JSON list of C-alpha atoms in Angstrom, two decimals:
[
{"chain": "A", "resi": 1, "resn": "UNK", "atom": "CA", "xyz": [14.37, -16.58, 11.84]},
{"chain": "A", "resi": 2, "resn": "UNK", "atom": "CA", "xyz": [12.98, -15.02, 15.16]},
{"chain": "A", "resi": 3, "resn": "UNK", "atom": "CA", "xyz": [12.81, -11.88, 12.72]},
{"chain": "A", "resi": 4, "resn": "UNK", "atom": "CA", "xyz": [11.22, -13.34, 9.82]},
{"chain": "A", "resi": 5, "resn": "UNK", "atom": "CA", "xyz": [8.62, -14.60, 12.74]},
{"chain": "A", "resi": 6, "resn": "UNK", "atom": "CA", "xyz": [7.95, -11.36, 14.22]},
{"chain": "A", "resi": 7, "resn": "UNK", "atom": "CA", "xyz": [7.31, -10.17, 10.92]},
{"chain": "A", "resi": 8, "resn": "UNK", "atom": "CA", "xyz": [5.15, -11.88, 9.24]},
{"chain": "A", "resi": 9, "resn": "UNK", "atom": "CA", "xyz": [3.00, -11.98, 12.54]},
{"chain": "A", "resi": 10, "resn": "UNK", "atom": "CA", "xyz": [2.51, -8.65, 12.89]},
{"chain": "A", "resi": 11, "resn": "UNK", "atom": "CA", "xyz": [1.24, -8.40, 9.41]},
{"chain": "A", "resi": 12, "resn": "UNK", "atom": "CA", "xyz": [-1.24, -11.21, 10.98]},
{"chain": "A", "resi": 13, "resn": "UNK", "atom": "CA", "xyz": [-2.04, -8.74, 13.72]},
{"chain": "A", "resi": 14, "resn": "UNK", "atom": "CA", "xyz": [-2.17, -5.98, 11.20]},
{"chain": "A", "resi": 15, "resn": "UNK", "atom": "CA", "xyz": [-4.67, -7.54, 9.26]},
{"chain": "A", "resi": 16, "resn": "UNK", "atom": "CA", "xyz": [-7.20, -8.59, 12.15]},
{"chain": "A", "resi": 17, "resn": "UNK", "atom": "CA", "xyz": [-6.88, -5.20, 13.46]},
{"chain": "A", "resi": 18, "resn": "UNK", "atom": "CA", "xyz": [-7.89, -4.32, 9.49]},
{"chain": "A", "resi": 19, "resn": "UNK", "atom": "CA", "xyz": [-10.97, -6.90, 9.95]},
{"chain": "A", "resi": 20, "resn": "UNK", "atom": "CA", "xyz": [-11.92, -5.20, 13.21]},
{"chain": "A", "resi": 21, "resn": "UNK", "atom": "CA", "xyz": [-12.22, -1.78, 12.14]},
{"chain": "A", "resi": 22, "resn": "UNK", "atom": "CA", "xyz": [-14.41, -3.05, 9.51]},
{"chain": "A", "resi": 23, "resn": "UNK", "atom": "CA", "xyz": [-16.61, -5.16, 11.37]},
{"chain": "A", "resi": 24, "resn": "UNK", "atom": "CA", "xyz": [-16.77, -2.69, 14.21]},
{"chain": "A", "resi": 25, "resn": "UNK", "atom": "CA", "xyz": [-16.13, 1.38, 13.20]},
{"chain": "A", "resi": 26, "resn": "UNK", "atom": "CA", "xyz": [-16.94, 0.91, 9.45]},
{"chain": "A", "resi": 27, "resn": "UNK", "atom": "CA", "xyz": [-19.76, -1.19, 9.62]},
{"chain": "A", "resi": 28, "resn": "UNK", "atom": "CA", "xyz": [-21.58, 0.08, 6.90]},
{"chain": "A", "resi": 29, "resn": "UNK", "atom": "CA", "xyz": [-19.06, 1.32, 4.69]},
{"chain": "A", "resi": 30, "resn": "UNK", "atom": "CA", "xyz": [-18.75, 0.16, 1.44]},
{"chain": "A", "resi": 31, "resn": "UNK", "atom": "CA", "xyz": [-15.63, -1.62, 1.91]},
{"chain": "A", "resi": 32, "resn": "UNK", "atom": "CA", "xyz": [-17.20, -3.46, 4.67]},
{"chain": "A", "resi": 33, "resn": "UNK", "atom": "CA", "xyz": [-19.99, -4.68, 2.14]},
{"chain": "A", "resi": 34, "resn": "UNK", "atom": "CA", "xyz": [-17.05, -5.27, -0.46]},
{"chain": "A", "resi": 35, "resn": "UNK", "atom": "CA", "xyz": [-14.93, -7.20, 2.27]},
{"chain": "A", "resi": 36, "resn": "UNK", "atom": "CA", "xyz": [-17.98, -9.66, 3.52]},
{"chain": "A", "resi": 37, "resn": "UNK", "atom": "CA", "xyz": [-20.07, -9.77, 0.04]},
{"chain": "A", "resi": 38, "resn": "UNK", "atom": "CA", "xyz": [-23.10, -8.30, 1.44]},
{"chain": "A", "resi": 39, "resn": "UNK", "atom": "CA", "xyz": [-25.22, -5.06, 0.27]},
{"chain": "A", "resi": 40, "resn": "UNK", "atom": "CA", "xyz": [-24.80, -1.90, 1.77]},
{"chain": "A", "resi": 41, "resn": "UNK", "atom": "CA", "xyz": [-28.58, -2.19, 2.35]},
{"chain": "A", "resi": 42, "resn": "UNK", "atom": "CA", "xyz": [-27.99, -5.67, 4.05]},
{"chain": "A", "resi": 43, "resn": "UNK", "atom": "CA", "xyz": [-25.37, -3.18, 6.49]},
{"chain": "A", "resi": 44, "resn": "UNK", "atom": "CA", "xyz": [-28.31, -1.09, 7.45]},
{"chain": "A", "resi": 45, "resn": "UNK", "atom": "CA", "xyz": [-29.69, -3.91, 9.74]},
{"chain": "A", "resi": 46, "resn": "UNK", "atom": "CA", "xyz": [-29.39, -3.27, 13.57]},
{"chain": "A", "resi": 47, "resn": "UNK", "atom": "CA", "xyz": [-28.72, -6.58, 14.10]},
{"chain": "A", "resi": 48, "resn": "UNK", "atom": "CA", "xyz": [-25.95, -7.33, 11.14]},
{"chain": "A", "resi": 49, "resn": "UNK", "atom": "CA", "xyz": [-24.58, -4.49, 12.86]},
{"chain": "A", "resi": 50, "resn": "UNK", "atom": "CA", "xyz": [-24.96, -5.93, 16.24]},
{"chain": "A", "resi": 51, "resn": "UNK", "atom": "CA", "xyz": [-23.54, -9.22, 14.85]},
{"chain": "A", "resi": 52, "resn": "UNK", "atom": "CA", "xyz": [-20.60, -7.55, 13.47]},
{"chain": "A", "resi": 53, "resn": "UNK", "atom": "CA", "xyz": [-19.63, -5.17, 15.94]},
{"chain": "A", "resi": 54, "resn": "UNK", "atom": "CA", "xyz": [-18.92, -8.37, 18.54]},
{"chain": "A", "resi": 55, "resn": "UNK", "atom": "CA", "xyz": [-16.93, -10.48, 16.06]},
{"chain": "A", "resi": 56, "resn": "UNK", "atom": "CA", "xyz": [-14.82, -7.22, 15.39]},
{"chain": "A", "resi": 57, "resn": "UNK", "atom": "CA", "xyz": [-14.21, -7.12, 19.15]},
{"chain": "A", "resi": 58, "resn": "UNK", "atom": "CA", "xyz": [-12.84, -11.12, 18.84]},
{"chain": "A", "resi": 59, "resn": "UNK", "atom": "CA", "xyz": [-10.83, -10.24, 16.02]},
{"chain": "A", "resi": 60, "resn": "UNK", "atom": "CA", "xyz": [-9.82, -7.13, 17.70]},
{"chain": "A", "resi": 61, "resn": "UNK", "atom": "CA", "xyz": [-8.16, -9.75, 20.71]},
{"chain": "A", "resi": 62, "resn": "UNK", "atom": "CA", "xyz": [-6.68, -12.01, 18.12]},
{"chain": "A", "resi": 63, "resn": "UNK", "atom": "CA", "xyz": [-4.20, -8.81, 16.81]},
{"chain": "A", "resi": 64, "resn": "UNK", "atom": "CA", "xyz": [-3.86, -8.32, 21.11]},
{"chain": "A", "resi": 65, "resn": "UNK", "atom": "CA", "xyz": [-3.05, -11.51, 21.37]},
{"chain": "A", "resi": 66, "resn": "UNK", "atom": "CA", "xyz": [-0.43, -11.61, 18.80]},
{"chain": "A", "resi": 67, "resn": "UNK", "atom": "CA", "xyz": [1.32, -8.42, 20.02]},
{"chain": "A", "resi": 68, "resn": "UNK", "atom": "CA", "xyz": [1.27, -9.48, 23.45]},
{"chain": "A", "resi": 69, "resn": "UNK", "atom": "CA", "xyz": [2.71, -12.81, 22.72]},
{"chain": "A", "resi": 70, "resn": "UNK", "atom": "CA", "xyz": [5.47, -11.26, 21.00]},
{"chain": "A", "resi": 71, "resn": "UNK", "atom": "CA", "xyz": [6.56, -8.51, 22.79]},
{"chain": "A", "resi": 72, "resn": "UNK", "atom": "CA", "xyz": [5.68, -9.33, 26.93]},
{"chain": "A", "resi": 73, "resn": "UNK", "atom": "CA", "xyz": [6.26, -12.67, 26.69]},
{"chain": "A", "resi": 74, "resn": "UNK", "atom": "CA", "xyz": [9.58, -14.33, 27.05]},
{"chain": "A", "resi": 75, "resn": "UNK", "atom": "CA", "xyz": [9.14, -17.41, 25.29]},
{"chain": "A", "resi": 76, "resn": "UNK", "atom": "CA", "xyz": [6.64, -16.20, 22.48]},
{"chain": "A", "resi": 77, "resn": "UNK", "atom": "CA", "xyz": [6.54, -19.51, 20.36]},
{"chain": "A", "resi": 78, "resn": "UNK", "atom": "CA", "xyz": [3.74, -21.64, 22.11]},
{"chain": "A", "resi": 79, "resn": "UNK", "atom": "CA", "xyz": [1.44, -19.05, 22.78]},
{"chain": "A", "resi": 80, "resn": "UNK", "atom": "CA", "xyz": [2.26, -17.65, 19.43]},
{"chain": "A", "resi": 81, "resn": "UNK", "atom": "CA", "xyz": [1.60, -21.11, 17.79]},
{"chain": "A", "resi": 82, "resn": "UNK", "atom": "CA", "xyz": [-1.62, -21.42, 19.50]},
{"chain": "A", "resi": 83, "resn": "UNK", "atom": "CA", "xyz": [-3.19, -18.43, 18.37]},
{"chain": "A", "resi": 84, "resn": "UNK", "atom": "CA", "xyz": [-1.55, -18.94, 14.44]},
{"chain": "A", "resi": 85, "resn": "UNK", "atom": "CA", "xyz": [-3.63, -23.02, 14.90]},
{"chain": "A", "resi": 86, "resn": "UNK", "atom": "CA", "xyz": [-6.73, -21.31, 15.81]},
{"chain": "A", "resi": 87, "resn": "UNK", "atom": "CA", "xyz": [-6.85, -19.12, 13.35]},
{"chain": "A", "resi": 88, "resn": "UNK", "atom": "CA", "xyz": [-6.24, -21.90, 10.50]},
{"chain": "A", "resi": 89, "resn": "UNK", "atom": "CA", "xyz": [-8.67, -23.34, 12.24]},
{"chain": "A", "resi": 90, "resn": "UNK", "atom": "CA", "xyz": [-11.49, -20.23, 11.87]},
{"chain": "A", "resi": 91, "resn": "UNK", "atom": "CA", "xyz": [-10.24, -19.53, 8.42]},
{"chain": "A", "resi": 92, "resn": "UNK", "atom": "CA", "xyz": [-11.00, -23.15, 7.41]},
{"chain": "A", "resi": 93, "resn": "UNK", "atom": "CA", "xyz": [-14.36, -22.89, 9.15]},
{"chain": "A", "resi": 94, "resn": "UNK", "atom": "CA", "xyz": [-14.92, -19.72, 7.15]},
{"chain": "A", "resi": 95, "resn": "UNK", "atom": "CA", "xyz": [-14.06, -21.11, 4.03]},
{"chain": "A", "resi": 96, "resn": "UNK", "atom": "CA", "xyz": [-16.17, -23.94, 4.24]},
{"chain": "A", "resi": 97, "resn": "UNK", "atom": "CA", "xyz": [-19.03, -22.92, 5.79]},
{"chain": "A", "resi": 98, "resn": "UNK", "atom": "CA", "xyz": [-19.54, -19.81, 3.42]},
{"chain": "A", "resi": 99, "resn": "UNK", "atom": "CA", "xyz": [-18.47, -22.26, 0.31]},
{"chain": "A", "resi": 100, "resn": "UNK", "atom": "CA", "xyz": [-15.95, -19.09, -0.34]},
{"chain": "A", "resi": 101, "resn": "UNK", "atom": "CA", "xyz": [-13.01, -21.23, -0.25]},
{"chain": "A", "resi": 102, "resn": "UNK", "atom": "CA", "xyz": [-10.39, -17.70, -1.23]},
{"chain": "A", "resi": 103, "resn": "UNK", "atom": "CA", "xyz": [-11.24, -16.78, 2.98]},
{"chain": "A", "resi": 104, "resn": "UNK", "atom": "CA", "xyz": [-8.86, -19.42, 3.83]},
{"chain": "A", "resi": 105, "resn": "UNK", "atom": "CA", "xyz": [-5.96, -17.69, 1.70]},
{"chain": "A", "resi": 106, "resn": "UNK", "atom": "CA", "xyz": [-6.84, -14.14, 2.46]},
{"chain": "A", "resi": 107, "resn": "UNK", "atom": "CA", "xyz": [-7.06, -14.79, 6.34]},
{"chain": "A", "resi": 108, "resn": "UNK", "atom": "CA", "xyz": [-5.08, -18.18, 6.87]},
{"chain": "A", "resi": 109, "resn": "UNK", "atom": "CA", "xyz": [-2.10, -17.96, 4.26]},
{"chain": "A", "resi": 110, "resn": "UNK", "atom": "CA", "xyz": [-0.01, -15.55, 6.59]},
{"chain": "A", "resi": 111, "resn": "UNK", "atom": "CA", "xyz": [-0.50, -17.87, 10.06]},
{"chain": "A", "resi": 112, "resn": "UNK", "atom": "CA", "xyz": [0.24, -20.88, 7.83]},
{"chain": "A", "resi": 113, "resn": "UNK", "atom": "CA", "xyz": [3.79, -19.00, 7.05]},
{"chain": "A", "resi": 114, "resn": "UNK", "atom": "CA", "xyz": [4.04, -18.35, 10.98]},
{"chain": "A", "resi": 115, "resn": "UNK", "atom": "CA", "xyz": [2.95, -21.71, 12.02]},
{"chain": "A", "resi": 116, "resn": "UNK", "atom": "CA", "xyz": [5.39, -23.64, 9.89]},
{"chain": "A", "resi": 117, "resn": "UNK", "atom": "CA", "xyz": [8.18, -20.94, 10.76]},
{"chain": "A", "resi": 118, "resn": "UNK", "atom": "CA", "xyz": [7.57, -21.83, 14.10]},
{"chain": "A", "resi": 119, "resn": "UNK", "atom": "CA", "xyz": [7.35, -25.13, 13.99]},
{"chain": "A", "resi": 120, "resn": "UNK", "atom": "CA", "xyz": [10.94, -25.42, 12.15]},
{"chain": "A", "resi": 121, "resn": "UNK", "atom": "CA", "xyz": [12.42, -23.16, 14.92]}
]
């Protein structure tokens, strides 16, 4: 199981390390614009930029935050859980707020996995 956990969280990791290189070394790429449903033109704006480049950073700590929890940490499963709640919790927010209700499933469905994995441990 601890395998199966490690796993599937690291794809977790993978992925907001995926969203941060987007939102902050690709910001105006077309995948970018493809990713967040905005124009390339709408990319050119200093401040979507601006906007983008410090929620990459956040998403950037999320992937830290996984890694570190599951590799320097002895107990990994409550720090691990934590981080898998709060993003649910942001990929719900997303979802709703945007009305794009497939954000929850591209960003939550993996830390649902982990969560419930975890929580059956």
């Amino acid at each position: 199981m601890n395998l199966v956990i490690t796993i599937i969280s690291l794809l977790v990791a993978v992925e907001f390390l995926y969203i941060m290189y987007l939102e902050t070394f690709a910001t105006t790429s077309p995948n970018t614009a493809k990713t967040f449903n905005m124009s390339e033109t709408d990319l050119q704006s200093k401040k979507i930029q601006t906007l983008l480049e410090n929620q990459g950073v956040y998403n950037g700590l999320i992937a830290v935050g996984i890694i570190y929890s599951l590799f320097f940490t002895h107990n990994y499963h409550n720090s691990l859980l934590a981080i898998m709640i709060y993003i649910i919790l942001v990929a719900l927010y997303g979802s709703f707020s945007s009305g794009n209700k497939s954000i929850f499933f591209k960003q939550g469905t993996l830390a649902v996995i982990v969560a419930i994995l975890l929580l059956i441990s």
